[in-house]
Amino acid sequence: MRLFYAILLSEEMKRTLTGAQEFLKAQGIRANYTRGENLHLTLAFLGETERFSAVRRAGEQLKAEPFCLSLKGVGSFRRGDSELFWAGVDLVPPLKRLQSVLSEHLQREGFQLETRRFQPHLTLAREVHVPASFDRKAFSASVSPTQMEVRAVSLMKSERIRGVLTYTELFRKPLVSKNEYAEN
Ligand code: 2AM
């Protein structure tokens, strides 16, 4: 199974991001656009593994409170002869902590993870070929400021079903505020 941990997005957040994709399409930018339902924020990418129980255990151990996720800017990564376009999010301390604690738990279970600095991003499109005339400032302005509350972390399976990249949630770890702990 190809697995990764992610934060799934609110409908409002997805609408903002599909709006940014519409902007790119209207500019005539041909690319492999992320399907709306697939938009997500990756926290840890496991790749191919059959050690589902160990992966799940790492997530189950998380003890974190809900926090606010805010969009922040856009950017791109060069990937071969094309680009990957993304929308960024503010790397606030609770997000940074969540990603690093989850990574520690996974490493303790024996998984080797990316050693690159965590650069939280929401992939909008892959295989983007950008014409010289492309206005990156206007693209940036097409992403309206949006926030959402993060209330869970999800373990996702990635597979192609009849050629379509499909993500399925296998397990969800709720983030619980201290008040909620106190009430239970
Ligand atoms: P990306 O969007 O920048 O490609 C599922 O593939 C998720 O895991 C995507 O969000 C992807 O990020 C992320 N990911 C991180 N490292 C990856 C890797 N080495 N191969 C594929 N996906 C990776």
Coordinates of C-alpha atoms and ligand atoms in Angstrom, one line a residue:
M1 CA 0.0 0.0 0.0
R2 CA 1.1 3.5 -0.7
L3 CA 0.4 5.5 2.4
F4 CA 0.8 9.1 3.7
Y5 CA -0.5 11.1 6.6
A6 CA -2.4 14.3 5.7
I7 CA -4.7 17.0 6.8
L8 CA -7.9 16.9 4.8
L9 CA -9.4 20.3 3.9
S10 CA -12.7 22.0 4.6
E11 CA -15.1 22.5 1.7
E12 CA -14.5 26.2 1.8
M13 CA -10.7 25.7 1.6
K14 CA -11.2 23.4 -1.4
R15 CA -13.4 26.0 -3.1
T16 CA -10.7 28.6 -2.8
L17 CA -8.1 26.2 -4.2
T18 CA -10.3 25.1 -7.1
G19 CA -10.9 28.8 -7.8
A20 CA -7.1 29.2 -8.1
Q21 CA -7.1 26.2 -10.5
E22 CA -9.8 27.8 -12.5
F23 CA -7.7 31.0 -12.8
L24 CA -4.8 28.9 -14.2
K25 CA -7.1 27.1 -16.6
A26 CA -8.5 30.4 -17.8
Q27 CA -4.9 31.5 -18.5
G28 CA -4.7 28.5 -20.9
I29 CA -2.2 26.7 -18.6
R30 CA -2.3 23.0 -19.4
A31 CA -1.3 20.7 -16.5
N32 CA -2.3 17.7 -14.5
Y33 CA -4.6 19.4 -12.1
T34 CA -5.3 17.9 -8.7
R35 CA -8.9 16.7 -8.5
G36 CA -10.9 18.9 -6.0
E37 CA -11.6 15.9 -3.7
N38 CA -7.9 15.0 -3.6
L39 CA -6.6 18.4 -2.3
H40 CA -4.8 17.9 1.0
L41 CA -1.8 18.9 3.1
T42 CA 0.7 16.1 3.5
L43 CA 2.4 15.7 6.9
A44 CA 4.4 12.6 6.2
F45 CA 4.8 10.4 3.1
L46 CA 5.5 6.7 3.8
G47 CA 5.5 5.4 0.3
E48 CA 5.0 1.6 -0.3
T49 CA 4.6 -0.3 2.9
E50 CA 2.6 -3.3 4.2
R51 CA 3.2 -2.2 7.9
F52 CA -0.2 -0.7 8.3
S53 CA -0.5 -1.4 12.0
A54 CA 2.8 0.3 12.8
V55 CA 1.9 3.3 10.7
R56 CA -1.5 3.6 12.5
R57 CA 0.1 3.2 15.9
A58 CA 2.3 6.3 15.2
G59 CA -0.8 8.3 14.5
E60 CA -2.8 7.0 17.4
Q61 CA -0.1 8.2 19.8
L62 CA -0.6 11.9 18.7
K63 CA -1.8 14.2 21.4
A64 CA -2.5 17.6 19.9
E65 CA -5.1 20.3 20.0
P66 CA -7.1 21.7 17.1
F67 CA -5.5 24.7 15.5
C68 CA -6.2 27.2 12.7
L69 CA -4.7 26.6 9.2
S70 CA -4.3 29.6 7.0
L71 CA -3.4 29.8 3.3
K72 CA -0.2 31.8 2.7
G73 CA 1.0 32.5 -0.8
V74 CA 1.6 30.3 -3.8
G75 CA 4.8 28.8 -5.2
S76 CA 6.2 26.2 -7.4
F77 CA 8.8 23.3 -7.4
R78 CA 10.7 22.5 -10.5
R79 CA 10.1 18.8 -11.4
G80 CA 12.2 17.8 -14.4
D81 CA 11.2 20.0 -17.4
S82 CA 7.9 21.1 -15.8
E83 CA 6.7 22.7 -12.6
L84 CA 4.4 21.7 -9.7
F85 CA 2.2 24.6 -8.6
W86 CA 1.1 24.8 -5.0
A87 CA -0.7 27.0 -2.5
G88 CA 1.2 27.5 0.8
V89 CA 0.0 27.5 4.3
D90 CA 1.3 29.4 7.3
L91 CA 3.8 27.2 9.2
V92 CA 2.4 28.1 12.6
P93 CA 3.9 26.4 15.7
P94 CA 1.1 23.8 16.2
L95 CA 1.4 22.7 12.6
K96 CA 5.2 22.5 12.9
R97 CA 4.9 20.5 16.1
L98 CA 2.3 18.2 14.7
Q99 CA 4.4 17.3 11.7
S100 CA 7.6 16.8 13.7
V101 CA 6.0 14.7 16.5
L102 CA 4.2 12.5 13.9
S103 CA 7.5 12.1 12.1
E104 CA 9.3 11.1 15.3
H105 CA 6.6 8.5 16.1
L106 CA 6.9 7.1 12.6
Q107 CA 10.7 7.0 12.8
R108 CA 10.4 5.2 16.2
E109 CA 8.3 2.6 14.3
G110 CA 11.2 2.1 11.9
F111 CA 10.1 4.3 9.0
Q112 CA 12.6 6.4 7.1
L113 CA 11.2 9.7 6.2
E114 CA 12.2 12.7 4.1
T115 CA 15.0 14.6 5.7
R116 CA 14.2 17.7 3.8
R117 CA 12.8 20.7 5.6
F118 CA 9.0 20.5 5.9
Q119 CA 7.5 22.9 3.4
P120 CA 3.8 22.6 3.9
H121 CA 2.0 22.9 0.5
L122 CA -1.2 22.1 -1.2
T123 CA -0.5 20.8 -4.7
L124 CA -2.7 22.4 -7.2
A125 CA -1.2 21.1 -10.4
R126 CA 1.6 18.9 -11.7
E127 CA 3.4 18.9 -15.0
V128 CA 2.7 22.6 -15.5
H129 CA 4.3 24.2 -18.5
V130 CA 4.4 27.9 -17.9
P131 CA 4.4 30.3 -20.8
A132 CA 6.8 33.3 -20.5
S133 CA 3.8 35.7 -20.4
F134 CA 2.4 34.0 -17.2
D135 CA 1.6 36.6 -14.5
R136 CA 2.6 35.0 -11.2
K137 CA 1.4 38.0 -9.2
A138 CA -2.1 37.7 -10.7
F139 CA -2.0 34.0 -9.9
S140 CA -1.1 34.7 -6.3
A141 CA -3.9 37.2 -6.1
S142 CA -6.4 34.6 -7.3
V143 CA -6.1 32.7 -4.0
S144 CA -8.4 34.4 -1.5
P145 CA -7.3 34.4 2.1
T146 CA -9.0 31.3 3.7
Q147 CA -8.7 29.6 7.1
M148 CA -10.0 26.4 8.6
E149 CA -9.8 24.6 11.9
V150 CA -7.8 21.4 11.8
R151 CA -9.6 18.9 13.9
A152 CA -8.0 15.6 12.7
V153 CA -5.1 14.0 11.0
S154 CA -5.8 11.3 8.4
L155 CA -3.9 8.3 7.2
M156 CA -4.4 8.0 3.5
K157 CA -4.0 5.3 0.9
S158 CA -3.0 6.4 -2.6
E159 CA -3.9 4.2 -5.6
R160 CA -4.9 4.4 -9.2
I161 CA -8.4 3.1 -9.7
R162 CA -9.2 2.7 -13.4
G163 CA -6.4 5.1 -14.1
V164 CA -7.7 7.8 -11.7
L165 CA -5.5 8.8 -8.7
T166 CA -7.7 8.1 -5.7
Y167 CA -7.0 8.8 -2.0
T168 CA -8.9 6.8 0.6
E169 CA -8.9 7.6 4.3
L170 CA -7.9 4.5 6.3
F171 CA -7.8 6.0 9.8
R172 CA -8.5 9.3 11.4
K173 CA -6.9 10.7 14.6
P174 CA -9.0 13.5 16.1
L175 CA -7.2 16.4 17.7
V176 CA -8.8 17.2 21.0
S177 CA -8.7 20.4 23.0
K178 CA -7.7 20.3 26.6
N179 CA -11.3 21.4 27.5
E180 CA -12.7 18.4 25.7
Y181 CA -10.3 16.1 27.6
A182 CA -11.5 17.7 30.8
E183 CA -15.2 17.1 29.9
N184 CA -14.7 13.4 29.2
Ligands
2AM1 P1 3.4 16.5 -3.8 O1 2.0 16.9 -3.9 O2 4.4 17.6 -3.5 O3 3.9 15.5 -4.9 C1 0.7 11.8 -2.0 O4 1.5 11.4 -3.0 C2 1.2 13.0 -1.2 O5 2.5 12.7 -0.6 C3 1.4 14.2 -2.1 O6 1.0 15.3 -1.3 C4 2.9 14.3 -2.3 O7 3.4 15.6 -2.4 C5 3.4 13.7 -1.0 N1 4.8 13.2 -1.2 C6 5.8 13.6 -0.4 N2 6.9 12.9 -0.8 C7 6.6 12.2 -1.8 C8 7.3 11.3 -2.7 N3 8.6 11.0 -2.5 N4 6.6 10.7 -3.7 C9 5.3 11.0 -3.9 N5 4.6 11.8 -3.1 C10 5.2 12.4 -2.1

